[in-house]
Amino acid sequence: MALQLLEDWLNQAELALQQWLPIEVAHYVWAALWTALGAAALYRTYRPLDKPRLYSVSGPKLPEREEILEQPSVRTSGTSAIQCYNPTTGQFLGLINPSTPAAVDRTIEQAATAQKKWAATSFRERRAVLRSMLQHVLDNQEMICKVACLNSGKNMVDAQMGEILVTAEKLQWTIKHGERALAPSRRPTNLLLSHKRNIVIYEPLGVVAALVSWNYPFHNLLAPIISAIFAGNGILTKASEQTAWSAHYFASIARGALVAHGHDPGLIQTIVCWPQTAAYITSHPAISHITFIGSQAVAQKVAASAAKALIPVCAELGGKDPFILLQSALPNVKSIVEVLLRATFQSSGQNCIGAERVIAAPAVYDQLIPLLTDRVKDLRLGPDGHMGAMISDSSFAKLESLIGDAILHGAHVLAGAKPHVHPDCPRGHYFLPTLIVDVTPEMEIANEECFGPISILMRAENSNFSSPEAEAEAKLKMANAPNFGLGSSVFGRDSDPVLKAVVRGLKAGMVAVNDFATYYAAQVPFGGVGGSGYGRFAGEEGLRGVCNVKSICEDRFGWLGIRTGIPPAIRHPVRSQHRSWQFAKGVVELGYGISTARKGQGLLEIIKNS
């Protein structure tokens, strides 16, 4: 009826307009005009949903009086509050009250309430929220970088690269490709079930959790939020106590995008707490999935706690990433040095996919040492220097111990190797950029993650190899030795068969060929093997990882009454085990017989024993 009324109205409009025109207009022209006008109306109707909406978020407040702490630490006597400070200078930033188990219950309940409505939103609505979030990040990137620097000790360039760029990429990728990743997909059937069709759909899990590390306080907090809400989930993020001061501001950026589009900001919850309360989160029955970024030791506790409630965990646990330079990389060694310096000293080496070991062919190794030595010595520390501070001084003793052990076993230090008291920031946590050469595979420093500003050079085996495979095997023996397997980089001529063999043989979750860490900026699956964890985030696999992957098998021709039936030969009670077994055997042969003759024999068995 509505369509008939619309058609009558358009015909009347066509006649009325025709009277004012000097020529006769063909009917198909009118049809094209109405279609164009309708499309324009739809565009105007839905365009506001796609256009980013601007919103504002208040930044974290600094104390009125600047105070430099004598002994900067997140724990302070006389209070259970988390003490926040700037690792670069020791400047006091404030006290944050840690969440209690009761507060955790409330936040999860709020997220669950909001998630029930959010799960019903369309992908278009979710894209609109992410688009506004992206706009806000781009418009406020300087503020975000400054806050990240104050709370983590890094410099502005490292914050731009490690906080803004990768977050913008995550948002853009999800906006462009997220719906396709979560679209229902058809799966093949087989002869016996040819009357069926199979569909896989991706549904929200409910409320998920993310326990994230301090080294990238903005990106590590936002990245799991982006995936979780696009998949239709609510999320509880636990920020590190080391970066508690910035956590609320960074989470408010995500929550603000929800508010700008009229959604409940309770969907996104962020807390900071001490480890004993974190254990309450990881075994909470209302949590459906956990993303954990941190150390092996803590991951074991998280996994054990999550096992109590059978909560799946995606764990990213750092690495001892190899940076391999093949003989064929020799002509490009000068440009590779630039990549290596960024790969080693970005964020003071506190990078889970940083270059922890440089494994170089002998001729490359000999050129690399003089090229690197002066460059490492020239790196300046400080708020405006080439390299910022470390998050705390708690790892200094370990770093000095690893360096000492290496020296004891024959390694040589060419730069750094000790903490540094900055003349302008004596309370800052600084460790000198370090270059250690002649490191061998059995040394502790070649097997334990440093997570600091230390470049370790290892000379690859010098032999006349019988084949590219033999040469690759020697490189892989060194590269795959530690119990880690996160990222890796391999440099060599594109046509070098050794390059291809090394890439295939590396025990790692990701490999950058003639580059460093570009896989993370490309939003492909991110994660490791062995001691570097399990599961993947980022890319299609990461987005699907926070979904219930539901398989649906339904009738293809149900409208014709064609459905699965139980043949008399195998109905309970079974009349004859022998004949019923022969019948079932015939079904198997018909469905899976390799040759046509065997399938035909199976059909005969079915007929004989029906």
XYZ file of C-alpha atoms in Angstrom:
610
model
C 0.000 0.000 0.000
C 2.812 2.423 0.929
C 4.651 1.692 -2.315
C 1.474 2.288 -4.357
C 0.910 5.641 -2.627
C 4.516 6.654 -3.288
C 4.217 5.676 -6.954
C 0.980 7.661 -7.340
C 2.586 10.703 -5.696
C 5.624 10.549 -7.972
C 3.396 10.265 -11.063
C 1.429 13.329 -9.986
C 4.638 15.254 -9.317
C 5.957 14.210 -12.720
C 2.808 15.529 -14.475
C 2.883 18.787 -12.519
C 6.512 19.479 -13.269
C 6.162 18.510 -16.923
C 3.692 21.388 -17.430
C 6.465 23.881 -16.632
C 9.039 22.331 -18.973
C 9.350 23.318 -22.659
C 10.190 19.745 -23.795
C 8.825 16.280 -23.091
C 10.968 14.417 -20.559
C 11.167 10.624 -20.924
C 9.877 8.470 -18.072
C 13.291 6.859 -17.444
C 14.810 10.333 -16.903
C 12.206 11.017 -14.202
C 13.034 7.653 -12.619
C 16.741 8.529 -12.547
C 15.923 11.929 -11.023
C 13.809 10.431 -8.239
C 16.529 7.874 -7.501
C 19.182 10.589 -7.260
C 17.001 12.703 -4.983
C 16.288 9.692 -2.775
C 19.999 8.891 -2.522
C 20.742 12.497 -1.608
C 18.075 12.404 1.101
C 19.504 9.199 2.559
C 22.996 10.679 2.486
C 21.834 13.783 4.346
C 19.937 11.623 6.839
C 22.821 9.354 7.747
C 25.783 11.651 7.189
C 25.726 13.073 10.749
C 26.321 9.559 12.081
C 29.525 9.215 10.055
C 30.938 12.675 10.715
C 33.296 12.814 13.730
C 31.826 14.583 16.712
C 34.115 16.862 18.657
C 34.329 16.529 22.423
C 36.660 17.685 25.164
C 38.363 15.815 27.985
C 40.048 17.414 30.989
C 43.666 16.438 31.465
C 45.119 15.170 34.741
C 45.830 17.843 37.323
C 49.263 18.612 38.696
C 49.776 19.625 42.329
C 49.787 23.393 42.872
C 53.258 23.258 44.393
C 56.031 21.445 42.529
C 57.783 18.888 44.703
C 60.731 16.641 43.841
C 60.645 13.386 45.776
C 63.795 12.339 47.600
C 63.217 8.656 46.874
C 60.720 8.347 44.004
C 58.626 5.189 44.334
C 54.997 4.189 43.789
C 54.859 2.961 47.388
C 55.175 5.426 50.233
C 54.957 4.968 53.975
C 51.863 5.926 55.909
C 49.329 5.318 53.139
C 48.007 2.589 50.867
C 47.602 5.115 48.054
C 49.683 4.848 44.898
C 52.280 7.608 44.719
C 52.591 8.993 41.192
C 55.701 10.789 39.977
C 57.634 11.735 36.860
C 60.497 9.227 36.310
C 62.419 11.884 34.388
C 62.741 14.300 37.303
C 61.211 12.673 40.379
C 58.466 15.313 40.398
C 55.484 14.352 42.562
C 52.295 14.101 40.471
C 49.735 13.039 43.055
C 48.236 10.163 45.034
C 45.741 7.704 43.568
C 43.580 5.535 45.797
C 43.765 1.929 44.606
C 40.544 0.086 43.817
C 39.222 -2.555 46.207
C 37.430 -5.810 45.311
C 34.109 -4.084 46.062
C 35.004 -1.328 43.594
C 35.918 -3.969 41.012
C 32.474 -5.539 41.432
C 30.810 -2.179 40.850
C 32.818 -1.374 37.735
C 32.135 -4.780 36.194
C 28.427 -4.427 36.957
C 28.345 -0.987 35.303
C 30.149 -2.306 32.236
C 27.788 -5.293 32.027
C 24.725 -3.042 32.201
C 26.027 -0.788 29.441
C 27.117 -3.766 27.339
C 23.593 -5.159 27.088
C 22.536 -2.072 25.100
C 25.826 -1.674 23.287
C 25.675 -5.236 21.944
C 22.598 -4.240 19.926
C 24.380 -1.370 18.130
C 25.329 -1.657 14.472
C 28.871 -1.700 13.157
C 28.163 1.700 11.662
C 27.366 3.122 15.088
C 30.539 1.606 16.503
C 32.609 2.987 13.632
C 31.165 6.430 14.317
C 32.403 6.268 17.919
C 35.877 5.170 16.813
C 35.976 7.871 14.143
C 35.280 10.556 16.751
C 37.894 8.978 19.009
C 40.448 9.108 16.180
C 39.619 12.749 15.524
C 40.124 13.565 19.206
C 43.474 11.757 19.305
C 44.692 13.638 16.228
C 43.476 16.988 17.560
C 45.012 16.451 21.011
C 48.148 14.469 20.246
C 50.504 16.999 21.853
C 48.573 16.898 25.133
C 48.458 13.089 25.069
C 52.206 12.884 24.424
C 53.018 15.341 27.225
C 50.936 13.365 29.726
C 52.520 10.075 28.614
C 55.995 11.597 28.973
C 55.270 12.968 32.447
C 54.049 9.609 33.683
C 56.458 7.212 31.939
C 59.696 9.173 31.475
C 59.907 8.889 27.681
C 60.552 11.824 25.375
C 58.073 13.425 22.980
C 59.369 11.712 19.830
C 59.111 8.277 21.433
C 55.601 9.156 22.612
C 54.583 10.288 19.128
C 55.842 7.050 17.579
C 54.846 4.616 20.301
C 51.617 6.155 21.579
C 49.959 8.233 18.835
C 50.999 6.622 15.546
C 50.146 3.062 16.527
C 46.877 4.077 18.221
C 45.797 6.053 15.171
C 46.605 3.023 13.019
C 44.618 0.727 15.311
C 41.605 3.040 15.116
C 41.861 3.514 11.354
C 42.274 -0.211 10.678
C 39.287 -1.100 12.842
C 37.150 1.583 11.201
C 38.069 0.377 7.710
C 38.339 -3.381 8.167
C 36.716 -4.330 11.475
C 33.259 -5.082 10.105
C 34.668 -7.329 7.396
C 36.674 -9.244 10.010
C 33.530 -9.889 12.058
C 31.122 -10.471 9.172
C 29.358 -13.873 9.162
C 31.223 -16.316 6.935
C 29.980 -19.357 5.012
C 31.872 -22.611 5.558
C 31.895 -25.663 3.246
C 29.789 -28.745 3.861
C 30.194 -32.363 2.686
C 28.327 -35.031 0.755
C 26.522 -36.502 3.750
C 25.435 -33.036 4.872
C 24.835 -31.537 1.454
C 21.347 -30.547 2.623
C 22.949 -28.310 5.268
C 24.651 -24.922 5.171
C 27.219 -23.757 7.698
C 27.699 -20.211 8.974
C 30.199 -18.847 11.493
C 29.230 -15.674 13.340
C 31.160 -13.541 15.811
C 29.213 -12.475 18.882
C 30.213 -10.287 21.847
C 31.539 -12.138 24.885
C 30.146 -9.684 27.443
C 32.653 -7.902 29.679
C 36.326 -8.533 28.968
C 39.384 -7.386 30.898
C 42.817 -6.080 29.970
C 45.758 -5.881 32.361
C 48.310 -3.738 30.597
C 51.908 -2.674 31.128
C 53.333 0.770 31.791
C 55.768 1.144 28.882
C 53.145 2.606 26.528
C 50.549 4.010 28.948
C 48.238 5.506 26.293
C 48.442 2.925 23.543
C 48.427 -0.154 25.765
C 45.273 1.146 27.477
C 43.433 2.245 24.324
C 44.253 -0.705 22.046
C 42.247 -3.382 23.933
C 39.423 -0.881 24.443
C 39.174 -0.305 20.681
C 38.916 -4.019 19.874
C 36.616 -4.814 22.778
C 33.972 -2.183 22.072
C 34.020 -2.699 18.309
C 33.278 -6.384 18.924
C 30.309 -5.344 21.099
C 31.875 -5.961 24.502
C 32.221 -3.932 27.639
C 35.716 -3.741 29.089
C 37.539 -3.319 32.375
C 41.151 -2.202 31.981
C 43.654 -2.329 34.815
C 46.454 0.150 34.279
C 49.831 -0.347 35.883
C 50.370 1.367 39.221
C 53.500 2.886 37.608
C 51.277 4.931 35.271
C 48.223 5.375 37.482
C 48.278 9.182 37.180
C 47.521 9.211 33.435
C 45.164 6.219 33.296
C 41.925 8.061 34.074
C 42.633 10.769 31.490
C 43.486 8.272 28.766
C 40.388 6.183 29.507
C 38.265 9.343 29.456
C 39.299 9.894 25.846
C 37.597 6.617 24.931
C 34.627 7.228 27.203
C 34.187 10.725 25.802
C 33.655 9.333 22.313
C 30.809 7.167 23.646
C 29.186 10.161 25.342
C 29.503 12.257 22.164
C 27.332 9.717 20.354
C 24.807 9.247 23.135
C 26.080 5.928 24.503
C 26.684 4.903 28.088
C 30.324 5.623 29.060
C 30.009 2.897 31.698
C 30.852 0.469 28.900
C 34.534 1.318 29.487
C 35.914 0.981 33.007
C 39.489 1.636 34.123
C 41.016 1.006 37.524
C 44.407 0.945 39.191
C 45.112 -1.338 42.111
C 47.777 -3.280 43.939
C 48.607 -6.858 42.814
C 46.447 -8.560 45.448
C 43.329 -6.898 44.011
C 44.387 -7.723 40.449
C 44.051 -11.396 41.375
C 40.395 -10.720 42.199
C 39.874 -9.417 38.655
C 41.580 -12.328 36.936
C 39.352 -14.913 38.573
C 36.131 -12.883 38.499
C 33.247 -15.005 37.140
C 31.755 -12.045 35.241
C 34.907 -11.578 33.131
C 34.780 -13.435 29.801
C 38.305 -12.906 28.466
C 41.612 -11.465 29.676
C 44.319 -9.699 27.694
C 47.552 -9.550 29.664
C 50.700 -7.587 28.772
C 53.576 -8.043 31.181
C 56.253 -10.411 32.455
C 56.434 -14.202 32.458
C 56.374 -14.367 36.257
C 53.187 -12.312 36.550
C 51.604 -14.096 33.580
C 51.907 -17.420 35.386
C 49.955 -15.967 38.308
C 47.345 -14.455 35.969
C 46.901 -17.745 34.107
C 46.583 -19.726 37.348
C 44.035 -17.269 38.701
C 42.045 -17.202 35.448
C 41.980 -20.999 35.378
C 39.848 -20.987 38.531
C 36.991 -19.437 36.542
C 38.078 -20.983 33.198
C 38.657 -17.529 31.694
C 40.636 -17.583 28.430
C 43.798 -15.480 28.424
C 45.778 -13.815 25.645
C 49.278 -13.243 27.050
C 52.031 -11.054 25.572
C 55.162 -11.451 27.670
C 58.021 -9.635 26.012
C 60.964 -11.174 24.229
C 64.641 -11.404 23.439
C 64.160 -10.338 19.844
C 66.996 -11.038 17.414
C 68.123 -8.378 14.925
C 69.893 -10.480 12.290
C 72.249 -9.056 9.678
C 73.238 -11.494 6.930
C 76.337 -11.207 4.786
C 74.231 -9.843 1.936
C 73.235 -6.880 4.134
C 76.787 -5.500 4.050
C 76.177 -2.830 1.346
C 73.368 -1.323 3.454
C 75.010 -1.450 6.863
C 75.106 2.355 7.319
C 71.372 2.737 6.806
C 70.712 -0.322 8.969
C 72.524 1.375 11.860
C 69.840 4.076 11.859
C 67.149 1.421 12.161
C 69.087 -0.403 14.864
C 69.472 2.689 17.050
C 65.713 3.272 16.956
C 65.021 -0.438 17.542
C 67.293 -0.559 20.600
C 66.905 2.778 22.355
C 63.297 3.788 21.701
C 61.606 4.386 25.072
C 64.961 3.680 26.765
C 64.840 0.118 25.496
C 61.581 -0.561 27.373
C 59.953 -2.032 24.318
C 58.666 -5.602 24.197
C 59.677 -5.902 20.528
C 62.916 -3.947 20.853
C 66.162 -5.284 19.372
C 67.594 -7.262 22.298
C 70.309 -9.109 20.346
C 72.178 -8.102 17.189
C 73.434 -11.215 15.376
C 75.700 -10.145 12.527
C 77.695 -11.993 9.872
C 81.450 -11.525 10.497
C 82.101 -8.909 7.794
C 79.006 -6.938 8.840
C 79.934 -7.264 12.512
C 83.356 -5.718 11.919
C 81.830 -2.687 10.202
C 79.016 -2.364 12.676
C 81.163 -1.815 15.788
C 82.864 1.448 14.755
C 79.645 2.771 13.233
C 77.692 2.150 16.433
C 80.233 3.059 19.105
C 80.347 6.837 18.634
C 76.610 7.027 17.905
C 75.740 5.307 21.190
C 78.218 7.446 23.160
C 76.686 10.588 21.673
C 73.137 9.832 22.862
C 72.101 12.494 25.390
C 69.785 11.752 28.310
C 67.098 13.997 29.741
C 63.640 15.477 29.137
C 64.854 17.162 25.931
C 67.547 14.618 25.100
C 67.767 11.767 22.631
C 66.605 9.278 25.257
C 64.356 9.676 28.271
C 64.340 8.009 31.668
C 63.391 4.468 32.622
C 60.143 3.919 34.498
C 61.978 3.181 37.770
C 65.372 2.154 39.089
C 64.145 -1.281 40.186
C 65.804 -3.033 37.224
C 69.195 -1.309 37.516
C 70.742 -3.986 39.715
C 69.649 -6.704 37.298
C 71.059 -4.830 34.297
C 74.398 -4.267 36.047
C 74.496 -7.950 37.032
C 73.868 -9.113 33.459
C 76.553 -6.755 32.143
C 79.001 -7.892 34.828
C 78.432 -11.543 33.986
C 78.997 -10.823 30.299
C 82.293 -9.033 31.032
C 83.365 -11.917 33.253
C 82.832 -14.320 30.332
C 84.681 -12.290 27.721
C 82.346 -9.561 26.464
C 83.550 -5.971 26.128
C 81.704 -2.768 27.005
C 82.242 0.065 24.536
C 79.717 2.522 25.976
C 77.561 3.067 29.050
C 76.807 0.082 31.274
C 75.808 1.927 34.451
C 73.113 4.179 35.966
C 73.456 7.894 35.385
C 72.833 10.811 37.731
C 71.535 13.592 35.506
C 72.941 16.986 36.593
C 69.603 18.732 36.070
C 67.386 15.824 37.196
C 69.296 13.959 39.913
C 66.149 12.106 41.090
C 65.382 10.793 37.615
C 65.780 7.113 36.697
C 68.498 7.125 34.033
C 70.660 4.303 32.702
C 73.395 5.125 30.216
C 72.929 3.916 26.617
C 75.056 0.792 26.516
C 76.963 -1.060 23.792
C 78.364 -4.524 24.554
C 80.271 -6.533 21.952
C 81.650 -10.076 21.726
C 78.601 -11.488 23.472
C 78.209 -15.268 23.067
C 75.048 -17.434 23.225
C 75.815 -18.990 26.623
C 76.021 -15.656 28.459
C 73.097 -14.679 30.685
C 72.668 -11.368 28.872
C 72.073 -13.250 25.618
C 69.209 -15.215 27.139
C 67.430 -12.907 29.595
C 65.299 -9.948 28.549
C 67.067 -6.689 29.457
C 64.170 -4.309 28.777
C 66.621 -1.442 28.953
C 68.914 0.715 26.775
C 71.437 -2.019 25.999
C 72.682 -2.994 22.536
C 74.167 -6.488 22.493
C 76.352 -7.497 19.521
C 76.948 -11.157 18.700
C 79.226 -12.390 15.926
C 77.611 -15.098 13.832
C 79.550 -18.262 13.006
C 82.306 -17.784 10.430
C 82.387 -20.887 8.239
C 82.355 -21.922 4.624
C 78.818 -23.218 4.532
C 77.940 -25.946 2.074
C 74.514 -24.483 1.269
C 72.205 -21.557 2.063
C 70.244 -23.922 4.296
C 73.375 -24.737 6.335
C 74.183 -21.042 6.757
C 70.611 -20.293 7.774
C 70.687 -23.148 10.264
C 73.752 -21.641 11.971
C 72.041 -18.243 12.285
C 68.843 -19.838 13.549
C 70.709 -21.818 16.202
C 71.748 -18.505 17.766
C 68.521 -16.648 17.114
C 66.220 -19.344 18.514
C 68.332 -20.201 21.572
C 66.523 -18.178 24.307
C 63.117 -19.247 25.588
C 61.406 -16.343 23.859
C 59.713 -15.909 20.522
C 57.998 -12.560 20.077
C 59.342 -10.379 17.245
C 62.428 -10.416 15.042
C 64.167 -8.553 12.242
C 66.232 -9.984 9.394
C 68.344 -7.917 6.995
C 69.763 -9.117 3.698
C 69.407 -8.969 -0.059
C 65.815 -9.707 -1.112
C 66.991 -12.478 -3.438
C 69.294 -14.055 -0.845
C 68.125 -17.658 -0.261
C 69.581 -17.479 3.263
C 67.177 -14.615 4.033
C 64.163 -16.674 3.056
C 65.362 -19.707 5.021
C 65.995 -17.628 8.173
C 62.590 -15.944 7.970
C 60.887 -19.350 7.713
C 62.940 -20.892 10.504
C 62.686 -18.194 13.164
C 60.875 -19.171 16.363
C 58.838 -15.980 16.568
C 55.345 -14.631 16.248
C 56.380 -11.837 13.873
C 59.245 -11.133 11.471
C 60.151 -7.788 9.882
C 62.217 -8.269 6.730
C 64.756 -5.492 6.132
C 62.950 -3.409 8.724
C 62.020 -3.190 12.385
C 58.589 -3.771 13.967
C 56.612 -2.692 10.900
C 54.240 -5.598 11.536
C 52.838 -3.690 14.507
C 52.113 -0.591 12.448
C 50.367 -2.758 9.850
C 47.831 -4.294 12.273
C 48.651 -7.908 11.496
C 48.260 -10.488 14.298
C 50.576 -9.671 17.208
C 51.826 -12.191 19.738
C 54.534 -14.709 20.472
C 55.419 -18.319 21.062
C 57.273 -20.104 23.853
C 58.186 -17.817 26.735
C 56.756 -14.801 24.893
C 53.190 -15.918 25.499
C 50.221 -17.193 23.527
C 47.226 -15.853 21.689
C 47.109 -12.887 19.341
C 45.804 -9.348 19.469
C 45.641 -6.886 16.552
C 44.375 -7.697 13.079
C 41.452 -9.948 12.260
C 42.615 -12.671 14.629
C 42.864 -10.238 17.529
C 39.414 -8.826 16.924
C 37.887 -12.283 16.657
C 39.745 -13.307 19.806
C 37.413 -11.175 21.936
C 34.316 -12.746 20.367
C 32.293 -15.888 20.847
C 32.934 -17.712 17.586
C 29.586 -19.407 17.043
C 29.101 -22.119 14.429
C 25.591 -22.525 13.007
C 24.566 -25.549 10.941
C 21.072 -25.183 9.443
C 18.866 -26.771 6.780
C 19.452 -25.562 3.261
C 16.091 -26.814 1.956
C 14.006 -26.879 5.115
C 11.183 -25.134 3.258
C 10.919 -28.299 1.129
C 10.825 -30.540 4.180
C 14.354 -31.848 3.546
C 15.871 -32.412 6.953
C 18.168 -34.861 8.714
C 16.361 -38.061 9.700
C 17.393 -41.085 11.729
C 17.177 -44.158 9.407
C 15.309 -47.191 10.824
C 18.499 -49.280 10.808
C 20.097 -47.150 13.544
C 17.057 -46.091 15.531
C 16.903 -47.031 19.202
C 16.365 -49.708 20.227
C 18.743 -51.130 17.579
C 17.278 -54.356 16.174
C 20.548 -55.948 15.037
C 23.997 -54.693 15.972
C 25.543 -56.471 12.975
C 23.150 -55.088 10.340
C 23.162 -51.662 11.941
C 26.968 -51.618 11.975
C 27.029 -52.636 8.304
C 24.563 -49.842 7.535
C 26.696 -47.250 9.435
C 29.797 -48.546 7.665
C 28.064 -48.006 4.341
C 27.270 -44.421 5.324
C 30.957 -43.805 6.103
C 32.087 -45.390 2.817
C 29.559 -43.355 0.820
C 30.618 -40.120 2.474
C 34.369 -40.604 2.574
C 35.336 -43.339 0.107
C 38.305 -42.158 -1.931
C 37.154 -43.724 -5.203
C 33.780 -43.685 -6.922
C 33.695 -47.489 -6.754
C 34.146 -47.425 -2.995
C 31.400 -44.855 -2.598
C 29.143 -47.082 -4.745
C 29.962 -50.057 -2.537
C 29.002 -48.017 0.496
C 25.653 -47.171 -1.101
C 24.981 -50.875 -1.680
C 25.742 -51.600 1.986
C 23.213 -48.956 2.994
C 20.522 -50.480 0.721
C 21.223 -54.061 1.828
C 21.062 -53.291 5.530
C 18.257 -50.744 5.587
